[in-house]
N, CA and C of each residue as an Amber inpcrd file, in Angstrom:
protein
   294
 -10.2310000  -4.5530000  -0.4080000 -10.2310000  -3.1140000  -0.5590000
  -8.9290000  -2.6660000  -1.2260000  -8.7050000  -1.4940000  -2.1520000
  -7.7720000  -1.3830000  -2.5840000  -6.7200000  -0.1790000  -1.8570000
  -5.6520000  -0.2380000  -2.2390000  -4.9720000   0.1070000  -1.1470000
  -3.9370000  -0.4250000  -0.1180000  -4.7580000  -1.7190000   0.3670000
  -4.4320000  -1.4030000   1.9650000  -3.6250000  -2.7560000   1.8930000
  -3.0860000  -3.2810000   0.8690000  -2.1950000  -4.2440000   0.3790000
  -1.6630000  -4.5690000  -0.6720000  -0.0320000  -4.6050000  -0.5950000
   0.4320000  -4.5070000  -1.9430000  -0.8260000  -5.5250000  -3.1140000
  -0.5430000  -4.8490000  -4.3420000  -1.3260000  -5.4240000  -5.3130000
  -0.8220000  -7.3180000  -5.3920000  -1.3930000  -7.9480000  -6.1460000
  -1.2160000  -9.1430000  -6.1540000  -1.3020000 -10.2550000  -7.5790000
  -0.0500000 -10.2270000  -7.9530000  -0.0340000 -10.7020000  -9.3850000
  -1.5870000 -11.4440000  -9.5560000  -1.8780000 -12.3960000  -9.1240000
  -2.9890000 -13.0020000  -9.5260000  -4.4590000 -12.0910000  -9.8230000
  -4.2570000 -10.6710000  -9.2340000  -5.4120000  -9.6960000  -9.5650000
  -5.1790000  -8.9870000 -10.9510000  -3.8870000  -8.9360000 -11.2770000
  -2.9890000  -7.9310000 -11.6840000  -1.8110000  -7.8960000 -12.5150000
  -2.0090000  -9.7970000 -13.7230000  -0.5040000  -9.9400000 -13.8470000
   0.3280000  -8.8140000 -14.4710000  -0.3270000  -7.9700000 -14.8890000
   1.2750000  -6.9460000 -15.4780000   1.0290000  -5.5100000 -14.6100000
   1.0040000  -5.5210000 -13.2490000   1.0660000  -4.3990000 -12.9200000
   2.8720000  -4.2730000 -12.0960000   3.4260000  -5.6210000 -12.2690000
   4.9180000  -4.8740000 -11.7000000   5.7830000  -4.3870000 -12.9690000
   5.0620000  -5.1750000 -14.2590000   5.6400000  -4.7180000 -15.2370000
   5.5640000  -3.2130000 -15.6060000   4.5680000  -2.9880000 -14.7690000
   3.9720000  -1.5550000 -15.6190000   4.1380000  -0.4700000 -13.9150000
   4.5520000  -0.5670000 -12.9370000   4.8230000  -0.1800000 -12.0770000
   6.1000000  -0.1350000 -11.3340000   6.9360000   0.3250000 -11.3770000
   8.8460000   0.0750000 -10.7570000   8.7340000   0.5250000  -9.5760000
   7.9040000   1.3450000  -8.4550000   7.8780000   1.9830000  -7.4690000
   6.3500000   1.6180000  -6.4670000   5.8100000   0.1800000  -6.4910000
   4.8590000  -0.2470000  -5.9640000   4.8400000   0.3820000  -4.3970000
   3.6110000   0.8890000  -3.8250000   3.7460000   1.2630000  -2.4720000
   1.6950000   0.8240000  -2.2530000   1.4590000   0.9100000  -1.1600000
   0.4440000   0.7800000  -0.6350000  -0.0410000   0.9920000   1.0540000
  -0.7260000   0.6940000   1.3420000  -1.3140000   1.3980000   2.7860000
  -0.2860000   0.3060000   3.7520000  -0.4960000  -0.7210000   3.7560000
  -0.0080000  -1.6340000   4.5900000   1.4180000  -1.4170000   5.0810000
   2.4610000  -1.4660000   3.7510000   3.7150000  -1.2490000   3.6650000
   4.0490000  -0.1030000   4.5520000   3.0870000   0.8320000   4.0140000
   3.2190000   2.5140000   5.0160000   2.9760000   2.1370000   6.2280000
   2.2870000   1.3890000   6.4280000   1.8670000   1.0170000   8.5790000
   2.8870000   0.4040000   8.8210000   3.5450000  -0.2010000   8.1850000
   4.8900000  -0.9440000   8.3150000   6.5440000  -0.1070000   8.5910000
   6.0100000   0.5470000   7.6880000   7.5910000   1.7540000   7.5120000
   7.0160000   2.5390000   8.8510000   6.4230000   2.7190000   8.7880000
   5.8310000   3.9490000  10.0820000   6.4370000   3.6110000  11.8130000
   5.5800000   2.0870000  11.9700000   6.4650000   1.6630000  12.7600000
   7.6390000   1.2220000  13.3030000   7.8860000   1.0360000  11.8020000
   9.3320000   0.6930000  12.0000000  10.6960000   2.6330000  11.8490000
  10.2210000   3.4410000  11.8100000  10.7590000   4.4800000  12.0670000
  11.2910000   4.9330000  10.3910000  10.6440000   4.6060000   9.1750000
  11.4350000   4.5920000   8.1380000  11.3750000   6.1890000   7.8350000
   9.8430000   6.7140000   8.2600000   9.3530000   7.6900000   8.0890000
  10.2220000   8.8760000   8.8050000  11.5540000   9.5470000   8.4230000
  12.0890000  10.3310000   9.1450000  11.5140000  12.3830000   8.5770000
  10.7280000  12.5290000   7.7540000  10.2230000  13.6610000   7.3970000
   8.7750000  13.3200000   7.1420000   8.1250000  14.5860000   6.9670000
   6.6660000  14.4760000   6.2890000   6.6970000  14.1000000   4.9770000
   7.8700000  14.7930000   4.1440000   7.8540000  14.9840000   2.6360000
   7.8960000  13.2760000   2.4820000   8.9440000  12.6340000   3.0690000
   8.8620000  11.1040000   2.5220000   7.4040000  10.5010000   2.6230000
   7.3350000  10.7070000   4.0810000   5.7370000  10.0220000   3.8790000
   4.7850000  10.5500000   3.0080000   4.9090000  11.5060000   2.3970000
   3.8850000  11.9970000   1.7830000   4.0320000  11.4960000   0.1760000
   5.0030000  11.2730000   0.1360000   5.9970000  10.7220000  -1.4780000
   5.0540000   9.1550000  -1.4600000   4.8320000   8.7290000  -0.6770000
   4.6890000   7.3930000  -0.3820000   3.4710000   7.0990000  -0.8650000
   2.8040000   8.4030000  -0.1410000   1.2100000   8.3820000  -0.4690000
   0.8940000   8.9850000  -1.6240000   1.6790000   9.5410000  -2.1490000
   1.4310000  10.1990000  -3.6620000   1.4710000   8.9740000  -4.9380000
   2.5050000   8.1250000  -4.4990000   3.1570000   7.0540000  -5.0090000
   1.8160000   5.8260000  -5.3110000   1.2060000   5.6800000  -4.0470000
  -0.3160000   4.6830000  -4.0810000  -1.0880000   5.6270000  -5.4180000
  -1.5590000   6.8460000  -5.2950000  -2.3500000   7.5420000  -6.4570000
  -1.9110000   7.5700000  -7.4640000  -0.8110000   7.6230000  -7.7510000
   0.2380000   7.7210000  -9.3850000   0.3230000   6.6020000  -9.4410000
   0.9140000   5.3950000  -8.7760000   0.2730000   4.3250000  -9.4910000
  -0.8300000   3.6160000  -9.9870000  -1.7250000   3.8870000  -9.0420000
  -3.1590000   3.6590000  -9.3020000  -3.8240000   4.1980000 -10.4270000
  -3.4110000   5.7480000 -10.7430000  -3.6350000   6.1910000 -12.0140000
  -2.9540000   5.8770000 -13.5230000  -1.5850000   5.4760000 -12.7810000
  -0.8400000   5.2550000 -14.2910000  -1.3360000   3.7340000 -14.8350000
  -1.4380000   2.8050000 -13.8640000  -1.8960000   1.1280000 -14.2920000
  -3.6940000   1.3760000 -14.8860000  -4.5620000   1.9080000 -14.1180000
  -5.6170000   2.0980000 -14.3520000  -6.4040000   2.7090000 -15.2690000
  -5.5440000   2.8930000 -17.1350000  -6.1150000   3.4400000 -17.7860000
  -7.5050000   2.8690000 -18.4270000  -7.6210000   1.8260000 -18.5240000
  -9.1870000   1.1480000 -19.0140000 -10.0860000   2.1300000 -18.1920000
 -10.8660000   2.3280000 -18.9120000 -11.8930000   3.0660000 -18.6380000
 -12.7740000   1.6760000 -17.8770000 -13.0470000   0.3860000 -17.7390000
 -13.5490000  -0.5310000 -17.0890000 -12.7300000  -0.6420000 -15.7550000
 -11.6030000  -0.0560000 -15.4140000 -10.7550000  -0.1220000 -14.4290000
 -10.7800000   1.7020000 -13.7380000 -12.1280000   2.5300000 -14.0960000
 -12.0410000   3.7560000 -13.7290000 -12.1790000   3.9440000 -12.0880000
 -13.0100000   2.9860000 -11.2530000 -13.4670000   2.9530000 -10.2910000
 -12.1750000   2.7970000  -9.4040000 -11.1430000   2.0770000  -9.7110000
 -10.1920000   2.5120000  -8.6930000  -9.5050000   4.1530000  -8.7970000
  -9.2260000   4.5300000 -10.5050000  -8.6920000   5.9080000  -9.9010000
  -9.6200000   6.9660000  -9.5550000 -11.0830000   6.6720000  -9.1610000
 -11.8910000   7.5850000  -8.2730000 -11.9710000   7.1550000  -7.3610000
 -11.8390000   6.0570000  -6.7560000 -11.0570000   5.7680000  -5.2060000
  -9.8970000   6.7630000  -4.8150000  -8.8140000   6.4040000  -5.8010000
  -7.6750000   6.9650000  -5.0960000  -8.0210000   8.4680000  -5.4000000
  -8.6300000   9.4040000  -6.0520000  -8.7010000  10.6200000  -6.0750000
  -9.3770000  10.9060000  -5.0940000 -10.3310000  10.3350000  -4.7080000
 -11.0540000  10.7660000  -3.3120000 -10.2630000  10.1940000  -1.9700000
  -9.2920000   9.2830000  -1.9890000  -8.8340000   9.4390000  -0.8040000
  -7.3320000  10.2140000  -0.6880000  -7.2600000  10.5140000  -2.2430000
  -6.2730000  11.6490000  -2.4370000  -6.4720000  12.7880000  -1.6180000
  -7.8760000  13.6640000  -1.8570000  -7.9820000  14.8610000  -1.3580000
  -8.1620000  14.5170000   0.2860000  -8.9370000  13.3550000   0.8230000
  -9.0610000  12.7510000   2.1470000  -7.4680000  13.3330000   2.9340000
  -6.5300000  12.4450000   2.1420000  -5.3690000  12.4610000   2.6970000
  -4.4340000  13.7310000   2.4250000  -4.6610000  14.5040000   1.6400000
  -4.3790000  16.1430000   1.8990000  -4.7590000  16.9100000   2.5640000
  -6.3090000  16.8130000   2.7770000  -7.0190000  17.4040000   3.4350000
  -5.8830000  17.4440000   5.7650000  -6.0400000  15.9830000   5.3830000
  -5.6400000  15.4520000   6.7500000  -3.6280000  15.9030000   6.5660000
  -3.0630000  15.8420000   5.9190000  -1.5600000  15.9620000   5.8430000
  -1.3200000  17.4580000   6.2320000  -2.4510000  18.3790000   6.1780000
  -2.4290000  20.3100000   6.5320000  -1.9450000  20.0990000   7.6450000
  -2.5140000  19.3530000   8.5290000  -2.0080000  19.4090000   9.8670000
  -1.4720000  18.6090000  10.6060000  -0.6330000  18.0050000   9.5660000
   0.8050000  17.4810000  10.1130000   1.7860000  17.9950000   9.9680000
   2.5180000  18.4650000  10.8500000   3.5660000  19.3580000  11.0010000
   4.6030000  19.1190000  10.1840000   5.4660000  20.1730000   9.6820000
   6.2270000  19.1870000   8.6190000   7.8240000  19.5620000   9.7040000
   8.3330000  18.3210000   9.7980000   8.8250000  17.4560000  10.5880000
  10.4920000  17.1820000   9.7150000  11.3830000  16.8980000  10.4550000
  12.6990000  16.4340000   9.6280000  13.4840000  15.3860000  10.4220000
  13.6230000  14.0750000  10.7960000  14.0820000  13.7890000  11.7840000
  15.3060000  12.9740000  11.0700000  15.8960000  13.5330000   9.8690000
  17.3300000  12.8520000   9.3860000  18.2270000  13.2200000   9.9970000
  19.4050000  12.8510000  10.2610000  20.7340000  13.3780000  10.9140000
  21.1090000  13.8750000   9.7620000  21.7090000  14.5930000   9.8830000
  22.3350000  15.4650000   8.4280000  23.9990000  15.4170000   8.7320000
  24.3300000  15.1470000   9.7630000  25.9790000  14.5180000  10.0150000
  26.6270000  16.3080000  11.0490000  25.7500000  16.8530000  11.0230000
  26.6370000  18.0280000  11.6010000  26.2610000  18.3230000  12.9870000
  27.3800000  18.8520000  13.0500000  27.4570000  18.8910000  14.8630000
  26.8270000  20.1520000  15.3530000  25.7670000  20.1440000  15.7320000
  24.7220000  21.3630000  16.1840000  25.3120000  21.7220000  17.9050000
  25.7200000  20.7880000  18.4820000  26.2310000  21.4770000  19.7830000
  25.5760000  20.9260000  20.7640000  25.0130000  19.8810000  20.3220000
  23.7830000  19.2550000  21.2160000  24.3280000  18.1810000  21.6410000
């Protein structure tokens, strides 16, 4: 399924050439747990990042079926991001009093 693991030269040899900012579903379950995710906006960068790449590598029109994947789980995952609170959990270094 696409997505839900970084891409894989042997599917794909020039997509790191043609991609500098590779992200995918897996990596995100990964950062997530591991706390990388300190705002909404990052995570959401992340997931924007899977569709813009998917669209920028995927110009063959024989390669259309993935960027109507990712457009439909584009709006999926907007649809669902409304009601996630938008969230900030960076330290910003200043002393709030807390």
């Amino acid at each position: 399924y696409p997505f839900l693991a970084p891409v894989r030269k042997s599917d794909a040899p020039s997509y790191y050439d043609v991609i500098s900012r590779p992200m995918d579903l897996g990596t995100m379950k990964k950062n997530l747990k591991q706390g990388v995710y300190t705002s909404k906006a990052l995570f959401q960068e992340h997931l924007d990042l899977i569709f813009d790449n998917c669209r920028k590598y995927n110009t063959d029109p024989a390669s259309r079926l993935f960027v109507e994947h990712a457009n439909a789980l584009e709006r999926q995952a907007r649809a669902l991001m409304k009601h996630v609170p938008a969230i900030d959990l960076e330290d910003d270094g200043g002393d709030d009093g807390v």
